[in-house]
Coordinates of N, CA and C in Angstrom, one line a residue:
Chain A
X101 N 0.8 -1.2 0.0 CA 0.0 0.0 0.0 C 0.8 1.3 0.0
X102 N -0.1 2.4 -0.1 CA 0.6 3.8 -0.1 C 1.1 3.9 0.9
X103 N 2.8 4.4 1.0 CA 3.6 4.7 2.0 C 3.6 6.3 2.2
X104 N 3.8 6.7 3.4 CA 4.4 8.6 3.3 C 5.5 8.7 4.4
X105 N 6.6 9.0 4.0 CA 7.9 8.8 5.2 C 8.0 10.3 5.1
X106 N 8.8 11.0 6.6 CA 8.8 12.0 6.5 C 10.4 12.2 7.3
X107 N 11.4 13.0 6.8 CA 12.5 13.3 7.8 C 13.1 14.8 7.6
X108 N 12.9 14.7 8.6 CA 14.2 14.1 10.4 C 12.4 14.0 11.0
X109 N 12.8 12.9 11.8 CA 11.8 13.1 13.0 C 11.7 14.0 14.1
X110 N 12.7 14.4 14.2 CA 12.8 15.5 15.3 C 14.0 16.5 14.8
X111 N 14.0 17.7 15.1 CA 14.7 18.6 15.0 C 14.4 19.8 15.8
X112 N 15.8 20.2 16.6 CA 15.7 21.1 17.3 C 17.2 22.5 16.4
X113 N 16.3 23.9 16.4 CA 16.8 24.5 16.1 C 16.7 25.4 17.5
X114 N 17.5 26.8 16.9 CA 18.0 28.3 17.9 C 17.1 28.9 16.9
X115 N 16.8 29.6 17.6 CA 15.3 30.5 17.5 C 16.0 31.8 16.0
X116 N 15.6 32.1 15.3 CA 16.1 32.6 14.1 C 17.1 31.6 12.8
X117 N 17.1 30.1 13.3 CA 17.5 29.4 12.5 C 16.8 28.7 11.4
X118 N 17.1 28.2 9.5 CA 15.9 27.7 8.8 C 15.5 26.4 9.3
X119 N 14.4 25.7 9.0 CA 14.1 24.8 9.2 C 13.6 23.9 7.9
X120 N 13.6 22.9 7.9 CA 12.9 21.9 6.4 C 12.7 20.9 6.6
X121 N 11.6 20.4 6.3 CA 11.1 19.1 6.1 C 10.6 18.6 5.3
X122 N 11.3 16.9 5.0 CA 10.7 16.5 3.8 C 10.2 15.4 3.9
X123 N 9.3 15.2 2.9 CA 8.1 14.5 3.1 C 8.3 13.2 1.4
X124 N 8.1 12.2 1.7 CA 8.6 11.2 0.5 C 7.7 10.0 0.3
X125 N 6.8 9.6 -1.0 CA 5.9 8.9 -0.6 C 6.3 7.5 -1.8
X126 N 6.0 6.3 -1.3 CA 6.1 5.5 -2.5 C 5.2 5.6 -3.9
X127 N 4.8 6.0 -3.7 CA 3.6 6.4 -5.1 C 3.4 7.6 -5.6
X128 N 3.0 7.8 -6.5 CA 2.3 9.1 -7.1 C 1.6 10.0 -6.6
X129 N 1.3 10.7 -6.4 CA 0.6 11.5 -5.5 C -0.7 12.4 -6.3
X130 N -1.9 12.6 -6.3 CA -2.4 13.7 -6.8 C -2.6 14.7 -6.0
X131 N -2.1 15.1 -4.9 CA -2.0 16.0 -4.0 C -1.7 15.6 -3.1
X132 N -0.9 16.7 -2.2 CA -0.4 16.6 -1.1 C -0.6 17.7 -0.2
X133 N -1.5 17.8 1.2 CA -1.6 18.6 2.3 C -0.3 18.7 3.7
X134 N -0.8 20.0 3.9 CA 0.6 19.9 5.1 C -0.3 20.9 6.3
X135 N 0.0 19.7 7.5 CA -0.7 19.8 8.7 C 0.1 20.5 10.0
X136 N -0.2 21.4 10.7 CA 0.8 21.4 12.0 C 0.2 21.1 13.2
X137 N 0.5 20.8 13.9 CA 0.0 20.1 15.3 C 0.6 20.3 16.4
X138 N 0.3 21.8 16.8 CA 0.7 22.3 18.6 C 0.7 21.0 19.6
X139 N 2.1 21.2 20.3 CA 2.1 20.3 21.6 C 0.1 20.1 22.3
X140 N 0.0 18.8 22.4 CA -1.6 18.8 23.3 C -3.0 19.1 22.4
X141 N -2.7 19.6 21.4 CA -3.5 19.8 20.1 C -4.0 19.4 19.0
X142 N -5.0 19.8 18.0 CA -5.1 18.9 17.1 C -4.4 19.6 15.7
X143 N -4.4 18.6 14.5 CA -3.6 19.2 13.3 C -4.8 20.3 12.6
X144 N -4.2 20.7 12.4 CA -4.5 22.7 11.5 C -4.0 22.5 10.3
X145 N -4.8 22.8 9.2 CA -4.8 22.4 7.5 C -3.5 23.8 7.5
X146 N -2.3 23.8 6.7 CA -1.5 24.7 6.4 C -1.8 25.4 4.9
X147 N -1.7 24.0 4.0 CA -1.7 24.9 2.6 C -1.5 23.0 1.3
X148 N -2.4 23.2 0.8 CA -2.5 22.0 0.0 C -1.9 22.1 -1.5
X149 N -1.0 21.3 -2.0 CA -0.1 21.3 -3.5 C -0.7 20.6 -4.7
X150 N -1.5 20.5 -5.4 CA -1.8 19.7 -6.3 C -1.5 19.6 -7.8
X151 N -0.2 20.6 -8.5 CA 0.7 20.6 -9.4 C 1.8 20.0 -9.2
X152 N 2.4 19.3 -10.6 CA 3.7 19.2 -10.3 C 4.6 20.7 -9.9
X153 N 5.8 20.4 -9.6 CA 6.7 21.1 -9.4 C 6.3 23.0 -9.1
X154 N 5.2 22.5 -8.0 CA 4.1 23.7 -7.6 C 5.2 24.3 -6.8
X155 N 4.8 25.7 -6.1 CA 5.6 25.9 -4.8 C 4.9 27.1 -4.6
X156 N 4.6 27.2 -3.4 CA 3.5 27.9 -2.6 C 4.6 29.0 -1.7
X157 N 3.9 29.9 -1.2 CA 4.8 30.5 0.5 C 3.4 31.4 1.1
X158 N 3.8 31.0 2.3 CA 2.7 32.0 3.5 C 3.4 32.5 4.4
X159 N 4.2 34.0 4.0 CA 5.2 34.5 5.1 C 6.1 33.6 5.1
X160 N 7.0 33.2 6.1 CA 8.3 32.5 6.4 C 8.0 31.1 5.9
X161 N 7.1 30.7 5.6 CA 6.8 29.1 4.8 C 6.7 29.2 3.5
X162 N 7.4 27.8 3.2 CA 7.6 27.9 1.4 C 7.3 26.5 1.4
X163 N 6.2 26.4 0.6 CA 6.2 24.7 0.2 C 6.5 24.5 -1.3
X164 N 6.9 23.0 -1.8 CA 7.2 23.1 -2.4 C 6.9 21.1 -3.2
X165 N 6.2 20.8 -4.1 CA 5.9 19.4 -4.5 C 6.6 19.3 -6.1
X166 N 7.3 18.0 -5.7 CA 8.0 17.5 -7.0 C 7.8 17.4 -7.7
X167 N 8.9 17.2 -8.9 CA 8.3 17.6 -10.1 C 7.7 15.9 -10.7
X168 N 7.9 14.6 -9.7 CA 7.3 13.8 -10.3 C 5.9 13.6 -8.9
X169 N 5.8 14.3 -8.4 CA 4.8 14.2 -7.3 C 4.9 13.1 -6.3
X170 N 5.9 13.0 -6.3 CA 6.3 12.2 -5.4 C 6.8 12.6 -4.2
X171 N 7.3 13.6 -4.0 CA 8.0 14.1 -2.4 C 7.7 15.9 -2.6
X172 N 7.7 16.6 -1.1 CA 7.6 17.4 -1.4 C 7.9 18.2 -0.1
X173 N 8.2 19.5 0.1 CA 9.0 19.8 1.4 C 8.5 21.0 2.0
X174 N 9.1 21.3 3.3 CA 8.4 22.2 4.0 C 9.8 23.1 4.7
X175 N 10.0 24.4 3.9 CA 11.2 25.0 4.5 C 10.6 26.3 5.6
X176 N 11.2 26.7 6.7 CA 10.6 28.2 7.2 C 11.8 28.8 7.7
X177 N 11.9 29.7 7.2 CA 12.9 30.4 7.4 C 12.9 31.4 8.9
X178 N 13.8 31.6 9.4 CA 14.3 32.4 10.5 C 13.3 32.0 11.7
X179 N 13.4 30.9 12.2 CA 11.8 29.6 12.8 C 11.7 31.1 14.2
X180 N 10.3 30.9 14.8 CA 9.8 31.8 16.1 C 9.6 30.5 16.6
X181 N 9.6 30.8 17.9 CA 8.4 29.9 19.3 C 7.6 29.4 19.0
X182 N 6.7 30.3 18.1 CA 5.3 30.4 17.6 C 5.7 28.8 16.7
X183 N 6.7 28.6 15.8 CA 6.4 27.5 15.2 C 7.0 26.0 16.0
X184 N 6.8 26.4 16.7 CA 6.9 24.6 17.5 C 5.4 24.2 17.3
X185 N 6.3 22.5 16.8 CA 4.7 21.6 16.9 C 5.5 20.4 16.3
X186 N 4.7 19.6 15.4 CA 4.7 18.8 14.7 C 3.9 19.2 13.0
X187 N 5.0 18.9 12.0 CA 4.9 19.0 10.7 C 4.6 17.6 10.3
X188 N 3.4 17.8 9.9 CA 2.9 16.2 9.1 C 2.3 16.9 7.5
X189 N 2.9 15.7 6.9 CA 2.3 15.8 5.1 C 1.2 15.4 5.0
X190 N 0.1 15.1 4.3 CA -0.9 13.7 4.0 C -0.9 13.8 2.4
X191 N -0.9 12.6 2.0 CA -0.7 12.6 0.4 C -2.0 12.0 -0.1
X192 N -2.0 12.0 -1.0 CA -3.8 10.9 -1.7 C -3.5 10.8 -2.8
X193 N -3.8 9.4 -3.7 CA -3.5 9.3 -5.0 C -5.3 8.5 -5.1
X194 N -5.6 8.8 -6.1 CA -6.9 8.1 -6.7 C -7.2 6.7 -6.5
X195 N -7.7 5.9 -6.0 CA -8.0 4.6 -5.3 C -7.3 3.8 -4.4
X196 N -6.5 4.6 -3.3 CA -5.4 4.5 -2.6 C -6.4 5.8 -1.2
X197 N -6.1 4.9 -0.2 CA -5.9 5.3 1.0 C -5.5 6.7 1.2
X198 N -6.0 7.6 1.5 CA -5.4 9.4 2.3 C -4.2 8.9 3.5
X199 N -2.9 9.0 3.6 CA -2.1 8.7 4.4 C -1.7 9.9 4.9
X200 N -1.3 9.7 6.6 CA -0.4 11.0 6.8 C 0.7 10.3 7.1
X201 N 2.0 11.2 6.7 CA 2.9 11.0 7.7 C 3.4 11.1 8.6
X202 N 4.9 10.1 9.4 CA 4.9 10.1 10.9 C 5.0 11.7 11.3
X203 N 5.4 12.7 10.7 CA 5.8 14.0 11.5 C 7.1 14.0 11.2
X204 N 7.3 15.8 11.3 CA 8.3 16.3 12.2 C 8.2 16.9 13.1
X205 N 8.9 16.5 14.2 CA 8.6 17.5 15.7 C 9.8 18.7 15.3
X206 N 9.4 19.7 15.4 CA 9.9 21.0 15.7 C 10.0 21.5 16.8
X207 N 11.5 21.7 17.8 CA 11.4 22.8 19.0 C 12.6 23.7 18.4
X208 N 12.0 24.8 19.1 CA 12.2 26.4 18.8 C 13.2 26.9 20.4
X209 N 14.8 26.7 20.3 CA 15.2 26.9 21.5 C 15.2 28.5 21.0
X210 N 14.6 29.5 22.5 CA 14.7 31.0 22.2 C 16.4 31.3 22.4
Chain B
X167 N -17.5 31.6 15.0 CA -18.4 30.1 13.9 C -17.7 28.9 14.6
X168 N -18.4 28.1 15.3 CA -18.0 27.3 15.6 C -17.5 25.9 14.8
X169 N -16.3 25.4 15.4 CA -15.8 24.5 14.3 C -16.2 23.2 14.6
X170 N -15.2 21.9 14.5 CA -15.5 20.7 14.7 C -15.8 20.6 16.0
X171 N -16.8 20.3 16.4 CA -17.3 20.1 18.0 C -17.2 18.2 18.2
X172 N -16.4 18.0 19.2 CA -16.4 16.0 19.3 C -16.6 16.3 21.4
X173 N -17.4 15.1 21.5 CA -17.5 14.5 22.6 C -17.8 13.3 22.9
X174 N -16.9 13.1 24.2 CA -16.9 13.7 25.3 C -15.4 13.8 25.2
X175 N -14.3 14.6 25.7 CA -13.3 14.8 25.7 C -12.1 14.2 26.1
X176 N -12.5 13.9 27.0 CA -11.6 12.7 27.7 C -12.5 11.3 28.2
X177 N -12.2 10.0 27.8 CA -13.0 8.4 27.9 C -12.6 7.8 28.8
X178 N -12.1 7.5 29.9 CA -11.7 6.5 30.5 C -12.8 5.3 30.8
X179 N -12.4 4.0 30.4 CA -13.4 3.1 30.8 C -12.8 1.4 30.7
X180 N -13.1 0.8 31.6 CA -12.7 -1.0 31.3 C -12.9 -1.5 30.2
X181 N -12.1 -2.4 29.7 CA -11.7 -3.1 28.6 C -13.2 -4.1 28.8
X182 N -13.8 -4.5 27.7 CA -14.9 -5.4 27.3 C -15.9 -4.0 27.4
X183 N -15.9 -2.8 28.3 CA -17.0 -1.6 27.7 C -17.0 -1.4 26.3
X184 N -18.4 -0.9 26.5 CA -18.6 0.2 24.3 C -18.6 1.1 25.1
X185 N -17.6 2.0 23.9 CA -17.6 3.6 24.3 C -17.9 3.9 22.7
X186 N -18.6 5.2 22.9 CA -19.2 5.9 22.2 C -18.5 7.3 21.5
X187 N -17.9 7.9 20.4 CA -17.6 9.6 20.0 C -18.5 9.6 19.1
X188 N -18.9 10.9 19.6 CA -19.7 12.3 19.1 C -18.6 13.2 18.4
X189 N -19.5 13.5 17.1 CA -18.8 14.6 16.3 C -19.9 15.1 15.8
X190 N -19.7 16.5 15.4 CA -21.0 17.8 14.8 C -19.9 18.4 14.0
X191 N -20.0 17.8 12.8 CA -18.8 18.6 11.7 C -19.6 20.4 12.1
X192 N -18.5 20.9 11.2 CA -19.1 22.5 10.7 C -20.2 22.7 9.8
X193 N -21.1 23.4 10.1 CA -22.0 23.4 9.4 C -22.2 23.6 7.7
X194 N -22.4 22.9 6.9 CA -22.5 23.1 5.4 C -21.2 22.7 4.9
X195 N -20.7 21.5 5.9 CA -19.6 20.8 5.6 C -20.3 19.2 5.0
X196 N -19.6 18.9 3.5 CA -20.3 17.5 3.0 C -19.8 16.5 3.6
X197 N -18.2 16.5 4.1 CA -17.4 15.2 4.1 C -17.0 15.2 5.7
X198 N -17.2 14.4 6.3 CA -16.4 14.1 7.4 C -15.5 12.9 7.8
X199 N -14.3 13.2 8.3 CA -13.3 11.8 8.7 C -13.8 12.1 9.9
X200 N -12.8 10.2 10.5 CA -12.4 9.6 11.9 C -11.1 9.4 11.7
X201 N -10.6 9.7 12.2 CA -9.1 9.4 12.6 C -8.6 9.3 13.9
X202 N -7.7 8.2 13.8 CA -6.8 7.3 15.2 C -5.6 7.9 15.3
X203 N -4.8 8.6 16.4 CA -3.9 9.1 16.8 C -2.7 8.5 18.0
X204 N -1.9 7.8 17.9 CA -1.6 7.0 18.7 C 0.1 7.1 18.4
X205 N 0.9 7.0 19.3 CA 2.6 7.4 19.1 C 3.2 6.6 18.4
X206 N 2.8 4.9 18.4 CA 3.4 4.0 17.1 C 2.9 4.2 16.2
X207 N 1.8 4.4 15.2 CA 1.1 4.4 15.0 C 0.6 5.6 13.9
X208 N 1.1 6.7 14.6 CA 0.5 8.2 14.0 C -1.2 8.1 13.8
X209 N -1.4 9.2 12.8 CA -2.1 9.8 12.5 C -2.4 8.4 11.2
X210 N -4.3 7.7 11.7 CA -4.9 7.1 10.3 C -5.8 7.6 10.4
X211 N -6.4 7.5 9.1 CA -7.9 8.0 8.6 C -8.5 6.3 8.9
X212 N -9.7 6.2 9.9 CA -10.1 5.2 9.9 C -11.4 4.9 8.7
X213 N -12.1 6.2 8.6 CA -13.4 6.4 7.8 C -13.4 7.5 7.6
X214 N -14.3 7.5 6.0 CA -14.6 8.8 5.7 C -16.4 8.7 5.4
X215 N -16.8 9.7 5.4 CA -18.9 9.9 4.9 C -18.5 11.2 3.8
X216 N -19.3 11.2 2.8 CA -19.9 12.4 2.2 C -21.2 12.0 2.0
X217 N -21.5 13.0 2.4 CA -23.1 13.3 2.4 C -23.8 12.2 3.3
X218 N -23.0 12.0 4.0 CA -23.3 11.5 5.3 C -23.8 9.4 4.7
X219 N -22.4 9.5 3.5 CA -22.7 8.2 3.4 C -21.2 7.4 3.7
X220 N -20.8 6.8 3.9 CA -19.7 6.1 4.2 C -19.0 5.8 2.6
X221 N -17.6 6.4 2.6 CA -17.3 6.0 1.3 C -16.1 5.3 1.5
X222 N -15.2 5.3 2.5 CA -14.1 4.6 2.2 C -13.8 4.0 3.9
X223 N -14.4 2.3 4.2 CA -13.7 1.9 5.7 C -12.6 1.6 5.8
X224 N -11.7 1.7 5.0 CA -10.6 0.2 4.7 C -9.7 0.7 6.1
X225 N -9.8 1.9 6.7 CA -9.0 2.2 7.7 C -9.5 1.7 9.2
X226 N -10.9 0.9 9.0 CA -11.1 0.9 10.1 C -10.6 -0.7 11.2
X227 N -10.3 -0.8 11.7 CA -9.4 -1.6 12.3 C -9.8 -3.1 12.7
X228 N -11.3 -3.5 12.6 CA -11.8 -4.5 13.3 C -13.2 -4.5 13.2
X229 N -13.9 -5.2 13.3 CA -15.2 -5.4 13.1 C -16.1 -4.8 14.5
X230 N -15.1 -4.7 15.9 CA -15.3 -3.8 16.9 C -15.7 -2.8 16.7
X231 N -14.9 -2.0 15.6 CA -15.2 -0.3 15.2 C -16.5 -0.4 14.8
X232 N -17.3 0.8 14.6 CA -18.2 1.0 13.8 C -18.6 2.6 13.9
X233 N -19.0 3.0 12.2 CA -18.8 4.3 12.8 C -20.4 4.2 11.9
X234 N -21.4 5.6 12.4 CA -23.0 6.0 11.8 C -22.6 7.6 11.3
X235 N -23.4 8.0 10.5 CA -23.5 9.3 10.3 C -24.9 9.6 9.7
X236 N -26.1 9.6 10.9 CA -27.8 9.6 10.3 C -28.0 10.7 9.5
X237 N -27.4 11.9 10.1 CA -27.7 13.1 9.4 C -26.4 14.0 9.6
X238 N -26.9 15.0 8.8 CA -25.6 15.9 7.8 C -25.0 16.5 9.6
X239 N -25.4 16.8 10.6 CA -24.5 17.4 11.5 C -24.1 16.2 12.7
X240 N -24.3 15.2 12.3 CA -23.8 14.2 13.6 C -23.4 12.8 13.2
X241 N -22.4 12.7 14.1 CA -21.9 11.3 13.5 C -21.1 10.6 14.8
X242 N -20.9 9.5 14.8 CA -20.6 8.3 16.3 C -19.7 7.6 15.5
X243 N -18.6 7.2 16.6 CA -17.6 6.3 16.3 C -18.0 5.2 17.5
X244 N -18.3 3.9 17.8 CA -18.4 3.1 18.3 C -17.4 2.1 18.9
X245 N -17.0 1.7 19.4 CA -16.3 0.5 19.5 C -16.6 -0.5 20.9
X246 N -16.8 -1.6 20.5 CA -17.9 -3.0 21.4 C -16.9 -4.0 21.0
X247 N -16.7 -4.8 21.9 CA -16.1 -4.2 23.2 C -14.7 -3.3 22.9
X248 N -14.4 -2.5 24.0 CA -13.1 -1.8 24.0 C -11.8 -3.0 24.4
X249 N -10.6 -2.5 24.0 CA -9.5 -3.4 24.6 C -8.5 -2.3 24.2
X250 N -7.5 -2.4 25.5 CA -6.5 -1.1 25.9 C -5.9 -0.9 24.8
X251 N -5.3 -1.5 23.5 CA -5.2 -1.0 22.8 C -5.6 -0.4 21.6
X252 N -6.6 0.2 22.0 CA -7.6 1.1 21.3 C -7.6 2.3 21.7
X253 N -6.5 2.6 23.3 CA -6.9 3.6 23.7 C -5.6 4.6 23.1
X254 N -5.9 5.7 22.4 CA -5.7 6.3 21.7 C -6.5 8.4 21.5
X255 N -5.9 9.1 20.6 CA -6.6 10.1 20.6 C -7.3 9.9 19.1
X256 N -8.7 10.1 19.5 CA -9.7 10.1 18.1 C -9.8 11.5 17.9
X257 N -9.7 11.7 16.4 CA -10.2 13.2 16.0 C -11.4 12.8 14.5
X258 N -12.3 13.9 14.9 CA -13.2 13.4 14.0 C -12.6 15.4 13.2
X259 N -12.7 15.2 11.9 CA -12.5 16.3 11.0 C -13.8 16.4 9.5
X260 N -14.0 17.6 9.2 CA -14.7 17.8 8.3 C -14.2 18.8 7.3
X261 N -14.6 18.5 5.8 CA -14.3 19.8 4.7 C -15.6 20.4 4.2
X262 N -15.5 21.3 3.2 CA -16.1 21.9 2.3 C -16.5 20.8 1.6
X263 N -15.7 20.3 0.5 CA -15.6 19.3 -0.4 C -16.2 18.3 -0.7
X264 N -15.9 17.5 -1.5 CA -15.9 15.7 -1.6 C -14.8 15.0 -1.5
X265 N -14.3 14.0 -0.9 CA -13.3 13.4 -1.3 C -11.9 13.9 -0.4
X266 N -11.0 13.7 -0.4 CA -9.8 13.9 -0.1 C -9.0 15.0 -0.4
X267 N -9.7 15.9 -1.1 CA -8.7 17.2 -2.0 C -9.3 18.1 -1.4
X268 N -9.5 18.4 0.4 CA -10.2 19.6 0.7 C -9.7 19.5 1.4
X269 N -9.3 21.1 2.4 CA -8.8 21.4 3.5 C -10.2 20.8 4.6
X270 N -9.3 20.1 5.1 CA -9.9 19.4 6.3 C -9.5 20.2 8.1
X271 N -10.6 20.3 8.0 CA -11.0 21.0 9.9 C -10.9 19.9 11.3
X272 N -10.2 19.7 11.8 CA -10.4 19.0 12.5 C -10.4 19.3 14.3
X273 N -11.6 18.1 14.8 CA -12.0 18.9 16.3 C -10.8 18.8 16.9
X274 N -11.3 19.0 18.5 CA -10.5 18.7 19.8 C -9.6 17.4 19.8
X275 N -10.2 16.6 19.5 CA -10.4 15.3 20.0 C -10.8 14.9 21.1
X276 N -10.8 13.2 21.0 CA -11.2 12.4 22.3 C -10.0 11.6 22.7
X277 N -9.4 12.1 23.5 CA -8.8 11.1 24.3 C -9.3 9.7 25.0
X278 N -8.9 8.6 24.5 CA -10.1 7.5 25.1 C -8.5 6.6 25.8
X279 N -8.6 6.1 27.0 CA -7.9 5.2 28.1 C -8.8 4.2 27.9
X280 N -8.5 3.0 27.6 CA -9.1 1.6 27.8 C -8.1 1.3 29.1
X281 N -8.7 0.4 30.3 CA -8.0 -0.1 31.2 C -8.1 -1.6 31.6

């Protein structure tokens, strides 16, 4: 079945340093969402990719999905407080399962 | 505007109980998931409804689960009997949409303890 791996599972930055995560699936993808999930919280829709070699930004976030739709990544530049949580992808291809992946945990040392 | 509303928030209960989640997607929302939250495990989609029909179970785990959705603002996740490893965080989420290509809302969740 559809796989979605995501790395680093954990990463700890200094507060004004970038951050990225990538997200890698065994299949084709016809879109891919990206979720964050505050410590104690539930996941919050970010920004959904459904072109090849698309690339999005919302302020300090840049997303960005491959050009074979297959993997696709999550950079933020100069990271705040505010972005600690957990970065999860979810991928969907047409008669295949909606998967999310394991995460990345994000802490924000100030 | 109130968003995904799920109860009761926290489950604790003995292993062989049925416990019951409540979900009230957002209003003039078509599609709602269940999803199981657990640390080995992550984040699955157990079930999905549009228009309050069940379109895809294949996530759901056992013939124990069972999920209803009578009408467009309510929907129950079941499971008869419980056993401790089911106890996990459920989040029930809803879209705009059909299908999988919508930004999806998702509640509180339920924390459920089987013991």
């Amino acid at each position: 079945g559809q796989q979605v791996m995501q790395i680093p599972q954990y990463q700890h930055v200094q507060e004004g340093e970038d951050f990225t995560t990538y997200c890698n699936s065994s299949t084709t993808l016809s879109n891919i969402q990206w979720y964050k999930q505050r410590p104690g919280g539930h996941p919050v829709f970010l920004i959904q990719l459904v072109k090849s070699g698309e690339v999005k930004k919302q302020k300090r976030l840049t997303f960005q999905f491959g050009e074979a739709k297959k993997n696709s990544s999550l950079h933020i530049t100069a990271t705040q407080t505010t972005d600690v949580g957990t970065y999860f992808c979810a991928g969907y291809n047409y008669g295949q399962n909606f998967v999310f992946g394991p995460g990345t945990r994000l802490s924000v040392l100030p | 505007d109130a968003g995904v509303i799920q109860s009761p928030r926290h489950e604790v209960t003995e292993m062989g109980q049925e416990v019951t989640l409540r979900c009230k997607p957002i209003s003039g929302h078509n599609s709602l998931f269940w999803y199981r939250q657990t640390m080995m495990r992550g984040l699955e989609l157990l079930i999905y409804f549009n228009n309050n029909v069940p379109i895809d179970d294949s996530g759901m785990p056992e013939d124990r689960f069972s999920a209803k959705m009578p009408n467009a603002s309510f929907s129950t996740l079941k499971i008869q009997p419980s056993e401790p490893r089911d106890s996990a965080v459920y989040f029930c989420a809803s879209s705009l949409g059909a299908g999988l290509r919508s930004e999806q809302y998702f509640g509180p969740g339920t924390r459920l303890t089987v013991t």
